[in-house]
Amino acid sequence: MVVAATMASMDDHERKIVVEFCQLLEQSKQLFNGLRDLPQCGQKIWQGYFGKTFDVYTKLWKFQQQHRQVLDTKYGLKRWQIGEIASKIGQLYYHYYLRTSDTNNLNEAYSFYSAIRGRQYYSRVSQEDRSDLMVKKLRYYARFIVVCLLLRRVGAIRELLAELDKQIVDYTSTYEPDDQLEWSLVLEEIKTFVKADSIVNVLHADQSSVILSHRLTPLTTPPVEKSTMMNLSLQEIILIGNASEQVKFSEMTIDMFRMMQTLEREKNRDEVNHVSDPPSRASFEKSYSITSNKTLAYPMMANHDVNSSRRENPHKYILYKPTITQIMMFLATGFKELPANGVLLMYVSADGCFQTSKHVNDLGYDCGGVMASSKREMELTNKKGVHVKEIHCLYPGDLYPFTRKPLFVIIDSDNSFAFQYIPRYFGHPFVVLMSPQELPDKLHEQLQHNGSLFTLFLHSPLTAFCLICNILTVKMHLWERANSYVDRFITEASRLFTSKVKPDVSYIQFFGDDFLRLLLLRYVFCHVVLRHHRAFVVS
């Protein structure tokens, strides 16, 4: 009755605006909700749907800007509703980043989330007396923090954590006291994750922390004199995180978080539209209204070719605690979508699944592997009392079919060596980088929750080196000097690779790709350091 009375008080032009806005709003909600039903793999299947969703949100965002006065006075549009639209656009960009590895989308997500906070779209939610709106606000903070983590915006993270803490208290004291524990765990999870990420602290002269990026840059790309053998390009990546005791946040372990950044290029800060300060209304509308064809009209679709070998970052699948069925499905999809001369990289951070039989008849399945589910699920399976192989385990033999194309595997596990005997049945380039199976007790205790030492070496060699030497605080000038030594090591190792290794060896064929070359050389650095460090020498 209230809606009918309100509509009756409008003229035809105003009524048309309200009806069109409601239609766009409903269409946008339906498309957004449909995203969760899209298959995670198979790029050609979901790209069109994302494009359609972006188009509708572009129209909705521009429409509410152009007709704000009518919508405010006649429809009763509230600031939290505008914030909700902006939040969903931010989510769209973040999830498109996860599916494409294009960090431009990550920066766009940051811009929208930052604008929500800067313009205080959710500031009056508590006055609505609706608990569901407060939950949306809390979830917005959690999503914003994830984006800030990936963009290394440590200052923003500190501020957001303080605000989230206050919002949790307000929510639980007013609406749902029983949710206090759940949201407190989320907050503690974030704080633990941030602490693990800064395990070695680099300091400026004024004792403030230096924010380091560990994405690939021209300065960190190892030099190489390329040959005709180096014609492979990393195209598809599968990152698997299933280390049971490791800190995680938002279905992402610290190891996964580090490898995600290691396998991306750093954007030039001058080319990125960062919103480091709360944007004004004028600057926000200029960015997302006048230039909407550039920013919100899904520009990545026009220039994006899933079969292109020139994309900036390899495409990644990010799998947190996947089942063995999911792992095989994503492997098959990545394998199928490899272009000519493309490489599939599989990174696994997981607890070991050890052999149960005394005799090894089949190296593919009798030496165990790595877990593809939780320890509890494996224990339940083993209690049946039947001597069968563990079904919730990724075995070396499971990878045999995928060696039909160039395959680069990284196994970070206490049973990594189970993967050392995979044969090259099909003659294609194939490499397995395996972590140490054991660490000194002191290091094991320190790293059990804070991420693997092996992955840390692949992510930031100098950080890992400082850690095993128990150097947890470093002055910036010393860090830069030490880094120059690491760079010299990497450069010399690269030269030795190309001059000493036989040209028919897989390493050389992978060496033409910047990411794979970096991983191989950091692996060599890790091997040399651990072999000569006294804590790792077996007496």
Coordinates of C-alpha atoms in Angstrom, one line a residue:
M1 CA 0.0 0.0 0.0
V2 CA 2.9 2.4 0.8
V3 CA 4.6 1.5 -2.5
A4 CA 1.4 2.1 -4.4
A5 CA 0.7 5.4 -2.7
T6 CA 4.3 6.5 -3.4
M7 CA 4.0 5.5 -7.1
A8 CA 0.7 7.4 -7.3
S9 CA 2.4 10.6 -6.2
M10 CA 4.9 10.5 -9.0
D11 CA 4.7 11.9 -12.5
D12 CA 5.3 9.7 -15.5
H13 CA 8.9 10.6 -15.8
E14 CA 9.7 9.9 -12.2
R15 CA 7.7 6.6 -12.3
K16 CA 9.6 5.5 -15.3
I17 CA 13.0 6.2 -13.5
V18 CA 11.9 4.2 -10.4
V19 CA 10.6 1.3 -12.4
E20 CA 13.8 1.1 -14.5
F21 CA 16.0 1.3 -11.5
C22 CA 14.0 -1.5 -9.8
Q23 CA 14.4 -3.7 -12.9
L24 CA 18.1 -3.1 -13.1
L25 CA 18.5 -3.8 -9.4
E26 CA 16.6 -7.1 -9.7
Q27 CA 18.5 -8.1 -12.8
S28 CA 21.8 -7.4 -11.2
K29 CA 20.9 -9.4 -8.1
Q30 CA 19.9 -12.4 -10.2
L31 CA 23.1 -12.3 -12.3
F32 CA 25.3 -11.9 -9.2
N33 CA 23.6 -14.8 -7.4
G34 CA 24.1 -16.9 -10.6
L35 CA 27.9 -16.4 -10.4
R36 CA 28.1 -19.0 -7.6
D37 CA 26.6 -21.6 -9.9
L38 CA 29.2 -21.1 -12.6
P39 CA 31.8 -23.9 -13.0
Q40 CA 35.2 -22.8 -11.6
C41 CA 37.1 -24.3 -14.5
G42 CA 36.7 -23.9 -18.3
Q43 CA 37.3 -20.2 -19.1
K44 CA 35.1 -20.0 -22.1
I45 CA 32.0 -21.1 -20.1
W46 CA 32.0 -18.4 -17.5
Q47 CA 33.6 -15.4 -19.3
G48 CA 30.4 -14.5 -21.1
Y49 CA 28.4 -14.6 -17.9
F50 CA 30.9 -12.3 -16.2
G51 CA 30.7 -9.9 -19.1
K52 CA 26.9 -9.8 -18.9
T53 CA 27.0 -9.2 -15.2
F54 CA 29.5 -6.4 -15.5
D55 CA 27.4 -4.7 -18.2
V56 CA 24.3 -4.7 -16.0
Y57 CA 26.2 -3.3 -13.0
T58 CA 27.7 -0.6 -15.2
K59 CA 24.2 0.5 -16.2
L60 CA 22.9 0.3 -12.7
W61 CA 25.8 2.3 -11.3
K62 CA 25.5 5.1 -13.9
F63 CA 21.7 5.1 -13.6
Q64 CA 21.7 5.7 -9.9
Q65 CA 24.2 8.5 -10.3
Q66 CA 22.3 10.2 -13.1
H67 CA 18.9 10.0 -11.3
R68 CA 20.0 10.3 -7.7
Q69 CA 17.6 13.1 -6.8
V70 CA 14.5 11.3 -8.0
L71 CA 15.7 8.0 -6.4
D72 CA 16.4 9.7 -3.1
T73 CA 13.1 11.6 -2.9
K74 CA 10.7 9.2 -4.6
Y75 CA 12.2 5.8 -4.2
G76 CA 13.9 6.4 -0.8
L77 CA 17.3 5.2 -1.9
K78 CA 19.6 4.9 1.1
R79 CA 23.4 5.2 1.3
W80 CA 23.8 1.6 2.4
Q81 CA 22.0 0.5 -0.8
I82 CA 24.5 2.4 -2.9
G83 CA 27.3 0.8 -0.8
E84 CA 25.9 -2.6 -1.5
I85 CA 26.0 -2.0 -5.2
A86 CA 29.6 -0.8 -5.0
S87 CA 30.5 -3.7 -2.8
K88 CA 29.1 -6.2 -5.3
I89 CA 31.1 -4.5 -8.1
G90 CA 34.2 -4.9 -5.9
Q91 CA 33.4 -8.6 -5.4
L92 CA 33.0 -9.0 -9.2
Y93 CA 36.4 -7.5 -9.8
Y94 CA 38.0 -9.7 -7.1
H95 CA 36.5 -12.9 -8.3
Y96 CA 37.4 -12.0 -11.9
Y97 CA 41.0 -11.5 -10.7
L98 CA 40.9 -15.0 -9.1
R99 CA 39.7 -16.5 -12.4
T100 CA 42.1 -14.6 -14.7
S101 CA 45.1 -13.6 -12.6
D102 CA 44.8 -10.1 -14.0
T103 CA 45.9 -7.8 -11.1
N104 CA 44.2 -4.8 -12.8
N105 CA 41.0 -6.3 -11.5
L106 CA 42.4 -6.6 -8.0
N107 CA 43.2 -2.9 -8.1
E108 CA 39.7 -2.1 -9.3
A109 CA 38.3 -4.1 -6.4
Y110 CA 40.4 -2.0 -4.0
S111 CA 39.2 1.2 -5.5
F112 CA 35.5 0.3 -5.0
Y113 CA 36.0 -1.0 -1.5
S114 CA 38.1 2.1 -0.6
A115 CA 35.4 4.4 -2.0
I116 CA 32.7 2.6 0.2
R117 CA 34.8 3.3 3.3
G118 CA 35.8 6.8 2.2
R119 CA 32.3 7.9 1.5
Q120 CA 30.9 6.0 4.5
Y121 CA 28.2 4.3 2.7
Y122 CA 27.7 1.9 5.6
S123 CA 27.9 4.5 8.4
R124 CA 24.2 4.6 9.1
V125 CA 23.5 0.8 8.9
S126 CA 23.1 0.6 12.7
Q127 CA 20.2 3.0 12.5
E128 CA 18.3 0.6 10.3
D129 CA 17.9 -1.9 13.2
R130 CA 18.5 -4.8 10.9
S131 CA 21.0 -7.4 11.8
D132 CA 21.4 -8.7 8.2
L133 CA 22.8 -5.3 7.2
M134 CA 25.3 -5.4 10.0
V135 CA 26.4 -8.8 8.8
K136 CA 26.8 -7.4 5.3
K137 CA 29.0 -4.6 6.7
L138 CA 31.2 -7.1 8.6
R139 CA 31.6 -9.3 5.4
Y140 CA 32.5 -6.2 3.5
Y141 CA 35.4 -5.5 5.9
A142 CA 36.6 -9.1 5.6
R143 CA 36.6 -8.9 1.8
F144 CA 38.4 -5.6 1.8
I145 CA 41.1 -6.9 4.1
V146 CA 41.7 -9.9 1.7
V147 CA 42.2 -7.4 -1.2
C148 CA 44.5 -5.2 0.9
L149 CA 46.6 -8.3 1.8
L150 CA 47.1 -9.2 -1.8
L151 CA 48.0 -5.6 -2.7
R152 CA 50.4 -5.3 0.3
R153 CA 48.6 -2.4 1.8
V154 CA 49.7 -3.0 5.4
G155 CA 48.6 0.5 6.7
A156 CA 45.1 0.0 5.4
I157 CA 44.9 -3.4 6.9
R158 CA 45.8 -2.1 10.4
E159 CA 43.1 0.5 10.2
L160 CA 40.5 -2.0 8.9
L161 CA 41.3 -4.5 11.6
A162 CA 40.7 -1.8 14.3
E163 CA 37.4 -0.8 12.6
L164 CA 36.3 -4.4 12.2
D165 CA 37.0 -5.1 15.9
K166 CA 34.7 -2.2 16.8
Q167 CA 32.0 -3.3 14.4
I168 CA 32.0 -6.8 15.8
V169 CA 31.5 -5.5 19.3
D170 CA 28.6 -3.3 18.1
Y171 CA 27.0 -6.1 16.2
T172 CA 27.2 -8.8 18.8
S173 CA 26.2 -6.5 21.7
T174 CA 23.1 -5.2 19.8
Y175 CA 21.9 -8.2 17.8
E176 CA 23.5 -11.6 18.1
P177 CA 25.6 -12.2 21.2
D178 CA 25.9 -15.9 20.1
D179 CA 27.9 -14.8 17.0
Q180 CA 30.6 -13.2 19.2
L181 CA 32.8 -16.3 19.1
E182 CA 32.5 -16.8 15.4
W183 CA 33.4 -13.3 14.4
S184 CA 36.1 -13.1 17.1
L185 CA 37.7 -16.2 15.4
V186 CA 37.6 -14.4 12.0
L187 CA 39.3 -11.4 13.5
E188 CA 42.0 -13.5 15.2
E189 CA 42.5 -15.5 12.0
I190 CA 43.2 -12.3 10.1
K191 CA 45.6 -11.0 12.7
T192 CA 47.5 -14.4 12.8
F193 CA 47.7 -14.4 9.0
V194 CA 49.1 -10.8 8.9
K195 CA 51.7 -11.7 11.6
A196 CA 52.8 -14.8 9.7
D197 CA 53.1 -12.8 6.5
S198 CA 55.6 -10.4 8.2
I199 CA 57.8 -13.1 9.8
V200 CA 61.0 -11.1 9.0
N201 CA 60.7 -7.3 9.6
V202 CA 62.7 -4.9 7.4
L203 CA 63.0 -1.5 8.9
H204 CA 63.6 2.0 7.6
A205 CA 66.1 4.3 9.4
D206 CA 63.2 5.7 11.5
Q207 CA 62.3 2.1 12.6
S208 CA 59.1 2.0 10.5
S209 CA 58.5 -1.2 8.6
V210 CA 59.3 -1.4 4.9
I211 CA 56.5 -2.8 2.8
L212 CA 58.1 -5.3 0.3
S213 CA 56.5 -6.7 -2.8
H214 CA 57.5 -10.1 -3.9
R215 CA 55.8 -10.1 -7.3
L216 CA 58.0 -10.4 -10.4
T217 CA 59.6 -7.2 -11.7
P218 CA 62.2 -6.4 -14.3
L219 CA 64.7 -6.0 -11.5
T220 CA 64.0 -9.5 -10.1
T221 CA 63.7 -11.3 -13.4
P222 CA 66.9 -13.4 -13.7
P223 CA 68.9 -12.6 -16.9
V224 CA 69.3 -15.3 -19.5
E225 CA 70.7 -15.7 -23.0
K226 CA 67.8 -17.5 -24.7
S227 CA 68.3 -20.3 -27.1
T228 CA 65.9 -22.0 -29.5
M229 CA 65.3 -24.7 -26.9
M230 CA 63.7 -22.1 -24.6
N231 CA 60.4 -21.9 -26.3
L232 CA 58.0 -22.9 -23.5
S233 CA 55.6 -20.4 -21.7
L234 CA 53.9 -20.9 -18.4
Q235 CA 50.1 -20.7 -19.1
E236 CA 48.1 -22.6 -16.6
I237 CA 48.7 -22.9 -12.8
I238 CA 47.0 -25.0 -10.2
L239 CA 47.7 -24.0 -6.6
I240 CA 46.7 -26.5 -3.9
G241 CA 46.7 -25.7 -0.2
N242 CA 46.0 -28.6 2.2
A243 CA 48.5 -28.1 5.0
S244 CA 46.3 -28.9 8.0
E245 CA 48.1 -26.8 10.7
Q246 CA 48.9 -23.8 8.6
V247 CA 47.4 -20.3 9.2
K248 CA 44.7 -19.4 6.6
F249 CA 42.2 -16.7 5.9
S250 CA 39.3 -16.8 3.4
E251 CA 40.1 -20.3 2.1
M252 CA 43.8 -19.3 1.4
T253 CA 46.7 -20.7 3.4
I254 CA 49.8 -18.6 3.9
D255 CA 51.7 -20.8 1.4
M256 CA 49.0 -20.3 -1.3
F257 CA 49.1 -16.6 -0.6
R258 CA 52.9 -16.4 -1.1
M259 CA 52.8 -18.5 -4.3
M260 CA 50.0 -16.4 -5.8
Q261 CA 52.2 -13.3 -5.6
T262 CA 55.3 -15.1 -6.7
L263 CA 53.5 -16.1 -10.0
E264 CA 52.3 -12.6 -10.8
R265 CA 54.0 -9.5 -12.3
E266 CA 54.2 -6.3 -10.3
K267 CA 52.1 -3.5 -11.8
N268 CA 53.8 -0.2 -12.4
R269 CA 52.3 2.0 -9.6
D270 CA 52.1 4.9 -12.0
E271 CA 49.8 2.9 -14.2
V272 CA 47.4 1.8 -11.5
N273 CA 44.4 3.8 -10.3
H274 CA 45.0 3.4 -6.6
V275 CA 42.7 5.1 -4.1
S276 CA 45.1 5.5 -1.3
D277 CA 43.0 8.3 0.3
P278 CA 39.3 8.4 0.7
P279 CA 38.0 9.7 -2.7
S280 CA 35.9 12.8 -3.0
R281 CA 32.5 12.5 -4.6
A282 CA 33.9 14.4 -7.7
S283 CA 36.9 12.1 -8.1
F284 CA 34.8 9.0 -7.6
E285 CA 32.2 10.0 -10.1
K286 CA 34.9 11.0 -12.6
S287 CA 36.5 7.6 -12.3
Y288 CA 33.4 5.5 -12.5
S289 CA 30.9 7.6 -14.4
I290 CA 32.6 9.7 -17.1
T291 CA 35.2 7.0 -17.8
S292 CA 32.9 4.1 -17.2
N293 CA 33.5 2.7 -20.7
K294 CA 37.1 2.2 -19.6
T295 CA 36.5 1.1 -16.1
L296 CA 33.2 -0.6 -15.6
A297 CA 32.1 -1.7 -19.1
Y298 CA 34.2 -4.9 -18.8
P299 CA 37.1 -3.7 -20.8
M300 CA 39.1 -6.9 -20.1
M301 CA 36.8 -8.9 -22.3
A302 CA 37.7 -6.9 -25.4
N303 CA 41.4 -7.5 -25.1
H304 CA 41.4 -10.9 -23.4
D305 CA 42.2 -14.0 -25.4
V306 CA 42.2 -17.2 -23.4
N307 CA 44.5 -18.8 -26.0
S308 CA 47.0 -16.0 -26.1
S309 CA 50.5 -16.8 -25.0
R310 CA 51.1 -13.0 -24.3
R311 CA 48.9 -12.5 -21.3
E312 CA 50.6 -10.7 -18.5
N313 CA 50.2 -13.4 -15.8
P314 CA 49.6 -17.1 -16.2
H315 CA 46.0 -18.2 -15.5
K316 CA 45.6 -19.7 -12.0
Y317 CA 43.2 -22.1 -10.3
I318 CA 43.3 -21.7 -6.5
L319 CA 42.1 -24.8 -4.6
Y320 CA 41.8 -24.8 -0.8
K321 CA 41.5 -28.3 0.6
P322 CA 40.2 -29.9 -2.6
T323 CA 39.0 -33.4 -2.9
I324 CA 41.0 -35.8 -5.2
T325 CA 38.1 -35.6 -7.7
Q326 CA 38.4 -31.8 -7.8
I327 CA 42.2 -32.0 -8.3
M328 CA 41.9 -34.4 -11.2
M329 CA 39.1 -32.3 -12.8
F330 CA 41.2 -29.1 -12.6
L331 CA 44.3 -30.9 -13.8
A332 CA 42.4 -32.2 -16.8
T333 CA 40.9 -28.7 -17.5
G334 CA 44.3 -27.0 -17.3
F335 CA 45.8 -29.7 -19.5
K336 CA 43.0 -29.3 -22.1
E337 CA 43.4 -25.5 -22.2
L338 CA 47.1 -25.4 -22.7
P339 CA 48.1 -23.8 -26.0
A340 CA 51.0 -24.9 -28.1
N341 CA 54.3 -24.7 -26.2
G342 CA 52.3 -24.0 -23.0
V343 CA 53.3 -25.3 -19.6
L344 CA 51.0 -26.5 -16.8
L345 CA 52.4 -25.8 -13.3
M346 CA 51.0 -27.7 -10.3
Y347 CA 52.0 -26.5 -6.8
V348 CA 50.9 -28.6 -3.8
S349 CA 51.3 -27.6 -0.2
A350 CA 50.0 -30.5 1.8
D351 CA 50.6 -33.0 4.6
G352 CA 52.1 -36.3 3.5
C353 CA 50.2 -39.5 3.0
F354 CA 52.7 -42.3 3.7
Q355 CA 52.9 -45.8 2.4
T356 CA 51.2 -48.5 4.4
S357 CA 52.7 -51.6 2.7
K358 CA 56.3 -52.8 3.5
H359 CA 57.1 -53.7 -0.1
V360 CA 57.2 -51.3 -3.0
N361 CA 56.0 -52.9 -6.2
D362 CA 54.7 -49.8 -7.9
L363 CA 56.5 -46.5 -7.5
G364 CA 53.4 -44.6 -8.7
Y365 CA 51.2 -45.8 -5.8
D366 CA 53.2 -47.7 -3.2
C367 CA 55.3 -44.8 -1.9
G368 CA 52.3 -42.8 -0.7
G369 CA 51.7 -39.2 -1.8
V370 CA 50.1 -36.1 -0.4
M371 CA 46.7 -35.6 1.3
A372 CA 43.8 -34.4 -0.8
S373 CA 41.4 -34.1 2.2
S374 CA 41.6 -33.6 5.9
K375 CA 43.4 -35.9 8.3
R376 CA 40.0 -36.7 10.0
E377 CA 38.6 -38.0 6.7
M378 CA 41.6 -40.1 6.2
E379 CA 41.5 -41.6 9.7
L380 CA 37.8 -42.5 9.2
T381 CA 38.7 -44.3 6.0
N382 CA 41.6 -46.2 7.6
K383 CA 39.4 -47.4 10.5
K384 CA 37.5 -49.7 8.2
G385 CA 40.2 -52.2 8.7
V386 CA 40.6 -53.1 5.1
H387 CA 44.1 -53.0 3.6
V388 CA 43.4 -50.7 0.6
K389 CA 45.2 -47.7 -0.7
E390 CA 44.1 -44.3 0.7
I391 CA 41.5 -42.9 -1.7
H392 CA 41.9 -39.3 -0.3
C393 CA 45.5 -39.1 -1.5
L394 CA 47.2 -37.6 -4.5
Y395 CA 49.7 -40.2 -5.7
P396 CA 52.6 -39.7 -8.1
G397 CA 50.9 -42.2 -10.5
D398 CA 47.9 -39.8 -10.7
L399 CA 50.2 -37.4 -12.6
Y400 CA 51.4 -39.8 -15.3
P401 CA 48.6 -39.0 -17.8
F402 CA 49.4 -35.3 -17.6
T403 CA 53.0 -35.7 -18.7
R404 CA 51.7 -35.8 -22.2
K405 CA 52.4 -32.1 -22.2
P406 CA 55.1 -30.0 -20.5
L407 CA 54.5 -30.2 -16.8
F408 CA 56.2 -28.4 -13.9
V409 CA 55.4 -29.7 -10.4
I410 CA 56.3 -28.3 -7.0
I411 CA 55.6 -30.5 -4.0
D412 CA 55.9 -28.9 -0.6
S413 CA 55.2 -31.8 1.9
D414 CA 56.8 -34.0 4.5
N415 CA 56.4 -36.8 1.9
S416 CA 57.6 -34.9 -1.1
F417 CA 60.2 -37.5 -2.1
A418 CA 57.4 -39.9 -3.1
F419 CA 57.3 -37.9 -6.4
Q420 CA 60.9 -38.3 -7.3
Y421 CA 60.4 -41.3 -9.6
I422 CA 57.8 -40.1 -12.0
P423 CA 58.8 -41.4 -15.4
R424 CA 58.8 -39.4 -18.6
Y425 CA 56.8 -41.8 -20.7
F426 CA 55.9 -39.3 -23.3
G427 CA 59.2 -37.5 -23.7
H428 CA 57.9 -34.0 -22.9
P429 CA 59.6 -31.6 -20.6
F430 CA 58.9 -32.5 -17.0
V431 CA 60.3 -31.2 -13.7
V432 CA 59.5 -31.9 -10.0
L433 CA 60.8 -29.5 -7.3
M434 CA 60.6 -31.3 -3.9
S435 CA 60.8 -29.7 -0.5
P436 CA 62.9 -31.1 2.4
Q437 CA 61.0 -33.8 4.2
E438 CA 62.3 -32.7 7.6
L439 CA 63.4 -29.5 9.4
P440 CA 65.4 -29.0 12.5
D441 CA 63.1 -29.1 15.5
K442 CA 63.4 -25.4 16.4
L443 CA 62.6 -24.3 12.9
H444 CA 59.7 -26.8 12.6
E445 CA 58.1 -25.4 15.7
Q446 CA 58.5 -21.9 14.4
L447 CA 57.2 -22.6 10.9
Q448 CA 54.5 -25.2 11.7
H449 CA 51.7 -22.6 11.5
N450 CA 53.5 -19.7 9.7
G451 CA 54.1 -21.4 6.3
S452 CA 56.7 -23.7 4.8
L453 CA 60.4 -22.8 4.6
F454 CA 60.6 -24.3 1.1
T455 CA 57.7 -22.1 -0.2
L456 CA 59.3 -19.1 1.5
F457 CA 62.5 -19.7 -0.4
L458 CA 60.6 -19.8 -3.7
H459 CA 58.7 -16.6 -2.6
S460 CA 61.5 -14.5 -1.0
P461 CA 64.9 -16.2 -0.8
L462 CA 66.4 -13.6 1.5
T463 CA 63.5 -13.7 3.9
A464 CA 64.0 -17.5 4.2
F465 CA 67.7 -17.1 4.6
C466 CA 67.2 -14.6 7.4
L467 CA 64.7 -16.9 9.1
I468 CA 67.0 -19.9 9.3
C469 CA 69.7 -17.7 10.6
N470 CA 67.3 -16.4 13.3
I471 CA 67.5 -12.8 12.0
L472 CA 64.0 -11.5 12.4
T473 CA 64.7 -7.8 12.1
V474 CA 66.8 -6.2 9.4
K475 CA 67.8 -2.6 8.6
M476 CA 66.9 -1.6 5.1
H477 CA 70.4 -0.8 4.0
L478 CA 71.6 -4.2 5.1
W479 CA 68.6 -5.9 3.4
E480 CA 69.5 -4.2 0.1
R481 CA 73.1 -5.2 0.4
A482 CA 72.3 -8.8 1.2
N483 CA 69.8 -8.8 -1.7
S484 CA 72.5 -7.8 -4.0
Y485 CA 74.5 -10.9 -3.0
V486 CA 71.4 -13.1 -3.7
D487 CA 71.0 -11.4 -7.1
R488 CA 74.6 -12.1 -7.9
F489 CA 74.1 -15.8 -7.0
I490 CA 71.0 -16.0 -9.1
T491 CA 72.7 -14.4 -12.1
E492 CA 75.7 -16.7 -11.9
A493 CA 73.5 -19.8 -11.4
S494 CA 71.5 -18.7 -14.5
R495 CA 74.8 -18.5 -16.5
L496 CA 75.9 -22.0 -15.3
F497 CA 72.5 -23.4 -16.2
T498 CA 72.8 -22.3 -19.8
S499 CA 76.5 -23.2 -20.2
K500 CA 76.8 -26.5 -18.3
V501 CA 73.4 -28.2 -18.5
K502 CA 72.8 -30.5 -21.5
P503 CA 70.4 -28.8 -24.0
D504 CA 68.0 -31.8 -24.0
V505 CA 67.4 -31.6 -20.3
S506 CA 63.9 -30.3 -19.2
Y507 CA 65.4 -27.5 -17.1
I508 CA 66.7 -25.7 -20.2
Q509 CA 63.4 -26.1 -22.0
F510 CA 61.6 -24.4 -19.1
F511 CA 64.3 -21.8 -18.7
G512 CA 62.9 -19.4 -21.3
D513 CA 59.9 -18.5 -19.2
D514 CA 60.5 -15.8 -16.6
F515 CA 58.5 -17.4 -13.8
L516 CA 59.8 -20.9 -14.3
R517 CA 63.4 -19.7 -14.5
L518 CA 63.0 -17.7 -11.3
L519 CA 61.6 -20.8 -9.5
L520 CA 64.4 -23.0 -10.8
L521 CA 67.1 -20.6 -9.7
R522 CA 65.5 -20.0 -6.3
Y523 CA 65.3 -23.7 -5.8
V524 CA 69.1 -23.9 -6.5
F525 CA 69.7 -21.2 -3.9
C526 CA 67.5 -23.0 -1.4
H527 CA 69.4 -26.3 -2.0
V528 CA 72.8 -24.7 -1.7
V529 CA 71.9 -22.7 1.5
L530 CA 70.4 -25.7 3.3
R531 CA 73.2 -28.0 2.2
H532 CA 75.8 -25.7 3.8
H533 CA 73.8 -24.4 6.8
R534 CA 75.1 -26.1 10.0
A535 CA 71.5 -26.5 11.3
F536 CA 70.7 -28.8 8.4
V537 CA 74.0 -30.7 8.2
V538 CA 73.5 -34.3 9.4
S539 CA 76.3 -35.2 11.8

